Short mmCIF file of C-alpha atoms and ligand atoms in Angstrom, two decimals:
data_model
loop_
_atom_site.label_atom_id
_atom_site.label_comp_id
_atom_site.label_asym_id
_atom_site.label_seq_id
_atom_site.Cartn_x
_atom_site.Cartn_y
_atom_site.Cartn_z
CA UNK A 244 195.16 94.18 107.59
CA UNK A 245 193.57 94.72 104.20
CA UNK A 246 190.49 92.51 103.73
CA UNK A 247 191.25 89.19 101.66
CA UNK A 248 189.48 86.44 99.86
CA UNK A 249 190.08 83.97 102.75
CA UNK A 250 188.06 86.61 105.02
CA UNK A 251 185.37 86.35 102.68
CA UNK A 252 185.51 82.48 102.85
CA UNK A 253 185.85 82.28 106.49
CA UNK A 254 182.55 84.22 106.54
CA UNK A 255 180.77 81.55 104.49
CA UNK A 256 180.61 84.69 101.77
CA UNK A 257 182.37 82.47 99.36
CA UNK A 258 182.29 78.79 98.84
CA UNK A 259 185.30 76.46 99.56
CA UNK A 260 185.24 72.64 100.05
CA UNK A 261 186.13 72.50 103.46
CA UNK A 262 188.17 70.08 105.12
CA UNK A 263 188.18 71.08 109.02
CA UNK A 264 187.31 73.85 111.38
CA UNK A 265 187.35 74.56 114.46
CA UNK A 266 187.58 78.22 116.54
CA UNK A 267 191.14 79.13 115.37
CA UNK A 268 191.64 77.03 112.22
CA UNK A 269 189.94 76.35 108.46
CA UNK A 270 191.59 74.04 105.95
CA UNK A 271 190.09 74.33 102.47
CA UNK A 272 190.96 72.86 98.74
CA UNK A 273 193.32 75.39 96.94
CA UNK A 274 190.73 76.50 93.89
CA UNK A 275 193.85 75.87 91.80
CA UNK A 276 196.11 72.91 93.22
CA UNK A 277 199.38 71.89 91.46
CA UNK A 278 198.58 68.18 92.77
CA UNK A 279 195.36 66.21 93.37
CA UNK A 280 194.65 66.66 97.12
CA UNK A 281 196.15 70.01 96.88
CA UNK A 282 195.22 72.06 101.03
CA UNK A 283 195.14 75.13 102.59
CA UNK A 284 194.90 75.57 106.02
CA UNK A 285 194.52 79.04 107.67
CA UNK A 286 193.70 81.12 111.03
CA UNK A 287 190.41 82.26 111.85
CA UNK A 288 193.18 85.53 113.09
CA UNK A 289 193.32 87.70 110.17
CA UNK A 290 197.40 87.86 110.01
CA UNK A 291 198.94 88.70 106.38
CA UNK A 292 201.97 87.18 107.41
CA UNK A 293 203.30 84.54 109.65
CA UNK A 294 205.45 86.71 111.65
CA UNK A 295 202.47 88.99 112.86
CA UNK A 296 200.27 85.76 113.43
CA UNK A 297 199.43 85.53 117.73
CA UNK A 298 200.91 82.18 119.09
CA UNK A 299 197.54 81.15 120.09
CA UNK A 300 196.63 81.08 116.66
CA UNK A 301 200.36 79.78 115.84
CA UNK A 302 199.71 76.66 118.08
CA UNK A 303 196.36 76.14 117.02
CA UNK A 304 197.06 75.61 113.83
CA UNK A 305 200.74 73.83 114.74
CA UNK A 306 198.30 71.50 116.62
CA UNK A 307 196.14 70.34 113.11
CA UNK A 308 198.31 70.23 110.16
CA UNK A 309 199.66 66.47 111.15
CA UNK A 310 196.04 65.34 111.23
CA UNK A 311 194.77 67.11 108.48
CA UNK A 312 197.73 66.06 106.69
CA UNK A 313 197.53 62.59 107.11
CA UNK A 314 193.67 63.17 105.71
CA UNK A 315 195.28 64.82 102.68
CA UNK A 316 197.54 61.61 102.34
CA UNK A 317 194.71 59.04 102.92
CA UNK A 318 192.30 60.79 100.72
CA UNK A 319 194.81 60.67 97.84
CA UNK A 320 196.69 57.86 98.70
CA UNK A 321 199.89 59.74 98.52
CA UNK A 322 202.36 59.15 101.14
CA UNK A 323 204.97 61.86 100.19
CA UNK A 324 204.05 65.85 100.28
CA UNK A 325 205.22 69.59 100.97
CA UNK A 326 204.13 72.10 103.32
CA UNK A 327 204.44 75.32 101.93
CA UNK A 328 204.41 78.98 103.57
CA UNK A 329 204.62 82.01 101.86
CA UNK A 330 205.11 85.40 103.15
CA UNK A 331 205.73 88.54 101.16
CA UNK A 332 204.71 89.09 97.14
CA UNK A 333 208.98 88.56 96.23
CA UNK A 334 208.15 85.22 98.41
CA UNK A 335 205.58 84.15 95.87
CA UNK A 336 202.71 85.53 98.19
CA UNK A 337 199.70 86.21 96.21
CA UNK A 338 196.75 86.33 99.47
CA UNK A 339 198.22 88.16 102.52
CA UNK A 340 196.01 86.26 105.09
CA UNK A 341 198.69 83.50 106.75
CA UNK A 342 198.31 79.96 104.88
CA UNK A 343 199.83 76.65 104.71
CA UNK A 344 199.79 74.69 101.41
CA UNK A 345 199.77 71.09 102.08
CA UNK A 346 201.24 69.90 98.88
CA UNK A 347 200.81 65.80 97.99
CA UNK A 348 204.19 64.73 96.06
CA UNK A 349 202.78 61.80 94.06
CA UNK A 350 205.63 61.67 91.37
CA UNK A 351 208.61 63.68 89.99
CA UNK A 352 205.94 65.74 87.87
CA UNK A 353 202.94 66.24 90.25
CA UNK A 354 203.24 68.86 93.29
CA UNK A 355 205.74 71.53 94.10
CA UNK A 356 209.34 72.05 92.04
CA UNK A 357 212.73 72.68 93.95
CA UNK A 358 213.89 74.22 90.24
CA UNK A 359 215.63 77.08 92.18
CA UNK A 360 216.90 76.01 95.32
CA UNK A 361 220.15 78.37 95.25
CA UNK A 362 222.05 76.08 97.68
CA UNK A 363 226.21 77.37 98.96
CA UNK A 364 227.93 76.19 101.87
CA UNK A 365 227.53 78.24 104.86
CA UNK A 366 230.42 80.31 106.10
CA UNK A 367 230.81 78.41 110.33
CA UNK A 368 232.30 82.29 111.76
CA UNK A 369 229.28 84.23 110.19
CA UNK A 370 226.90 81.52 111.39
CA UNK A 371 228.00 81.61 114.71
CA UNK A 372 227.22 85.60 114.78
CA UNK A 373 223.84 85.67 113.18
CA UNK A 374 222.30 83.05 115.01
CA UNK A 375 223.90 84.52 118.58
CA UNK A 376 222.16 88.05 116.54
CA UNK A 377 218.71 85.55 116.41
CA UNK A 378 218.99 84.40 120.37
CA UNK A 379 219.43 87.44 121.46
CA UNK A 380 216.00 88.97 119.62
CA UNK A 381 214.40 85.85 120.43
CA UNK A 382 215.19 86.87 124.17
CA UNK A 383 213.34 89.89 123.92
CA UNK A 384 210.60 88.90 122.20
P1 AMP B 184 200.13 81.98 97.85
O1 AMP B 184 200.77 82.16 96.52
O2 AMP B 184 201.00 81.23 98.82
O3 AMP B 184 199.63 83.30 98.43
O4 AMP B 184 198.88 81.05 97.60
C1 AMP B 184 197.57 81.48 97.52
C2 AMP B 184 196.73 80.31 97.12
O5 AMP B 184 195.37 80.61 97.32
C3 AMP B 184 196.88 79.90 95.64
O6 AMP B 184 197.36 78.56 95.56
C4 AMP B 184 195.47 80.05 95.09
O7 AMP B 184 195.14 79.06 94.14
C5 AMP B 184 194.62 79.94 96.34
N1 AMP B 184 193.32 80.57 96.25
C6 AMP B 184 193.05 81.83 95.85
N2 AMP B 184 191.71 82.06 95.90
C7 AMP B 184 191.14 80.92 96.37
C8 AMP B 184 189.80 80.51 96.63
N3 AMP B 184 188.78 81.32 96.43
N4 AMP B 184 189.60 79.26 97.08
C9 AMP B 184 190.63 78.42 97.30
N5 AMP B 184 191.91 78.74 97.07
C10 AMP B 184 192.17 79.98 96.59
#
């Protein structure tokens, strides 16, 4: 994996106003949050995306993001909020080392927009198929 920013902060090389660590896991303010409280949590693993991230580092960090979500709520006295993954620059990935934006949702202005959320009804025989198609890889992974 190409070397990223977050490497760089996870080395203490540049700043970040940290919110935990611990051996697998650092949570950090985003340097430019679309709400007040605005989180990123990240492995110490240096995966660019969540599908090549070890699930040692997957649990670790499945483990924190309650608690350092409920942090991000106290601290900003916001009781609604997003998690946010993205993976892949078409997915709106800009740093290919695996993140989670905690996102507080204090009003219909502040935090993340649904404007395209391009929503149809799902088609039951083709749905059947592709999620045998996803047990089946699941099996052998
Ligand atoms: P994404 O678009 O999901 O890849 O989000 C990357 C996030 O990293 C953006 O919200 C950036 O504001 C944030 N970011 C980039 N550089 C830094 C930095 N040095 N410190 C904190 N957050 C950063």
């Amino acid at each position: 994996m190409e070397e990223t920013i977050f490497s760089k902060i996870l080395r203490g090389e540049i700043p970040c106003h940290e919110v935990y660590r611990d051996e697998h896991v650092l949570a950090f303010l985003d340097i430019q949050p679309i709400a007040h409280g605005h989180t990123l949590v990240i492995p110490v693993e240096p995966a660019a995306t969540l599908d090549r991230l070890s699930d040692a580092s997957a649990a670790a960090i499945g483990s924190v993001l309650p608690r350092i979500s409920r942090a991000v709520l106290k601290a900003t006295g916001t009781k609604d909020f997003n998690v946010l993954q993205n993976n892949g620059a078409p997915a709106h990935q800009t740093v290919f080392h695996v993140h989670f934006h905690i996102i507080p949702k204090p009003n219909a202005e502040e935090g993340l927009g649904m404007g395209g959320w391009p929503a149809k009804d799902i088609d039951h025989a083709e749905g059947a198929a592709l999620a045998a198609q996803m047990r089946a890889y699941l099996a052998e992974d």
